[in-house]
C-alpha atoms as one frame of an Amber mdcrd trajectory, in Angstrom:
protein
  -4.165   9.082  20.702  -0.730  10.198  21.998  -1.141  13.552  20.253  -4.370
  14.363  22.026  -2.791  13.694  25.504   0.045  15.696  24.834  -1.941  18.760
  23.692  -4.483  18.218  26.465  -1.576  18.413  29.076  -0.103  21.577  27.507
   2.819  19.732  26.376   2.361  20.332  22.669   0.843  23.140  20.906  -2.029
  22.549  18.238   0.125  23.627  15.432   2.757  20.891  16.434   0.025  18.424
  16.629  -1.018  19.159  13.027   2.618  18.476  12.079   2.585  15.264  13.944
  -0.752  14.401  12.233   0.870  14.745   8.783   3.842  12.595   9.689   1.234
   9.771  11.008  -0.250  10.044   7.506   3.239   9.080   6.038   3.658   6.452
   8.741   0.458   4.445   7.393   2.613   3.975   4.182   5.076   1.976   6.299
   2.586  -0.803   6.662   1.176  -0.593   3.137   4.537  -0.870   1.395   5.846
  -4.094   3.268   2.178  -5.585   2.601   2.685  -5.475  -1.080   5.842  -7.540
  -1.231   5.322 -10.436  -3.379   1.767  -9.325  -4.433   0.781  -8.306  -7.890
   1.868  -5.320  -9.767  -1.531  -3.681  -9.018  -1.007  -4.005  -5.385   2.591
  -2.401  -5.459   0.893   0.461  -7.723  -1.682   0.871  -5.281   0.978   1.264
  -2.259   3.093   3.768  -4.521   0.008   5.905  -4.916  -0.885   5.816  -1.458
   2.610   7.094  -0.449   2.865   9.651  -3.364  -0.583  11.063  -2.208   0.562
  11.478   1.275   3.921  13.143   0.284   2.534  15.660  -2.157  -0.370  16.620
   0.499   2.408  17.104   3.121   4.411  19.262   0.667   1.462  21.300  -0.011
   0.355  21.915   3.401   3.246  22.210   5.520   3.921  25.589   4.924   0.374
  26.622   5.961   0.274  24.562   9.348  -0.803  27.586  11.182  -3.576  28.129
   8.867  -4.771  24.433   9.279  -4.582  24.914  13.022  -6.568  28.087  13.027
  -9.405  26.701  10.689  -9.742  23.727  13.114  -9.952  25.896  16.207 -12.785
  28.221  14.435 -15.064  25.397  13.623 -14.638  23.599  17.040 -16.618  24.385
  20.092 -15.060  26.488  22.432 -15.577  26.137  26.343 -14.970  29.726  27.523
 -16.238  28.661  30.943 -13.277  26.680  31.540  -9.582  27.536  32.180  -5.991
  25.960  31.822  -5.619  22.163  31.420  -9.204  21.724  31.656 -10.078  23.849
  28.662  -7.518  22.224  26.575  -8.708  18.741  27.623 -12.124  19.662  26.633
 -11.385  21.577  23.421  -8.352  19.712  22.122  -9.791  16.294  20.734 -12.318
  17.958  18.695  -9.801  20.552  17.187  -7.227  17.712  16.385  -9.994  15.571
  14.744 -11.199  18.469  12.609  -7.633  19.203  11.715  -7.044  15.648  10.514
 -10.320  15.475   8.678  -9.877  18.913   6.850  -6.410  17.823   5.956  -7.520
  14.693   4.248 -10.449  16.149   2.642  -8.579  19.037   1.321  -5.765  16.655
   0.057  -8.567  14.450  -1.939 -10.317  17.722  -3.190  -7.020  18.904  -4.684
  -5.635  15.673  -6.284  -8.654  14.207  -7.593  -8.739  16.170 -10.904  -4.992
  14.958 -11.350  -5.784  11.086 -10.600  -4.893  10.291 -14.329  -1.499  11.784
 -13.679  -0.986  10.043 -10.652  -1.836   6.674 -12.279   0.574   7.469 -15.137
   3.335   8.304 -12.745   3.085   5.222 -10.709   2.943   2.993 -13.875   6.076
   4.671 -14.818   7.636   4.005 -11.248   6.182   0.502 -10.940   5.931  -0.883
 -14.589   4.460  -4.181 -15.438   6.658  -7.090 -16.361   6.142  -8.832 -19.430
   6.166 -12.517 -18.785   8.500 -14.528 -21.123   6.732 -17.140 -23.302   9.674
 -19.616 -22.774  11.418 -20.519 -19.475  14.259 -22.660 -19.479  13.794 -23.731
 -15.930  11.168 -23.272 -13.298  12.165 -20.409 -10.861  10.773 -18.963  -7.708
   8.730 -15.973  -8.267   7.704 -14.751  -4.732  10.214 -16.142  -2.405  13.081
 -13.648  -1.879  16.292 -14.445   0.247  16.359 -11.079   1.688  12.969 -11.612
   3.527  13.595 -15.030   4.758  14.845 -13.677   8.163  11.184 -12.043   8.793
   8.796 -14.966   9.489   5.540 -13.126   8.739   6.721 -11.984   5.237   8.458
 -15.262   4.362   5.294 -17.324   5.336   3.256 -15.239   3.108   5.800 -15.671
   0.235   5.837 -19.282   0.753   2.006 -19.560   0.727   1.959 -17.404  -2.696
   4.643 -19.706  -4.330   3.015 -22.863  -3.265  -0.192 -21.641  -4.825   1.599
 -20.732  -7.955   3.311 -23.981  -8.554   0.051 -25.832  -7.608  -1.789 -24.160
 -10.353   1.045 -24.685 -12.771   1.187 -28.472 -11.914  -2.721 -28.729 -12.237
  -2.796 -27.074 -15.558   0.030 -29.489 -16.769  -1.905 -32.445 -15.525  -5.015
 -31.258 -16.995  -3.687 -30.970 -20.418  -1.693 -34.024 -20.637  -4.562 -36.721
 -21.131  -6.174 -35.180 -24.114  -2.582 -34.763 -25.562  -1.608 -38.194 -24.707
  -4.640 -39.822 -26.097  -5.056 -37.933 -29.428  -2.161 -35.337 -30.617  -3.995
 -33.358 -33.150  -0.697 -32.112 -34.804   3.138 -31.776 -34.604   2.567 -28.771
 -32.009   1.005 -31.068 -29.795   3.398 -33.575 -29.915   6.098 -31.264 -29.019
   3.959 -29.654 -26.356   3.439 -33.725 -25.036   7.034 -34.099 -25.056   7.739
 -30.849 -23.258   5.452 -31.568 -20.402   7.065 -35.293 -19.992  10.658 -33.620
 -19.845   9.434 -31.298 -17.254   7.749 -34.122 -15.220  11.035 -36.082 -15.286
  12.975 -33.232 -13.643
């Protein structure tokens, strides 16, 4: 980890390293948020909770970075027989690891009682979209024009779209034979006509 190298070389203090660790926790959201593009509402809500959790945690602990650094130093082994860079290199990795562990455990313990509030807030931010019963025409659900220039995202969206349309066609084909053989009532006849009309398009 670059932070360990910087602190071990004396280029960065432990307090500064704790701040970088907090920023790195926000950085993990950069991968989670794009990964939720084109996914289910639950996946988007999970990414939103991840971001919210880390943001609130940083707001709580940023004013007391010195306290976290002091606690991490207190519970980490000391090498009093060493001096200068050698001592930093020996002590720093454990101190940074302990600071990161303490930060995440403390965040979890503080926010766990408020998990229901997190869920409610995220459901407001990322609501479920009610599917319409009638669609005048088949529309793309996952493929977005703004992401076509990004191959990885575009391929994933195309994969999801092909799967969705394939399931839709399979459902139509499976429902046609019984309807065509023995329509039970007017509703079946209307549904049969609707499927035939879609197949002609």
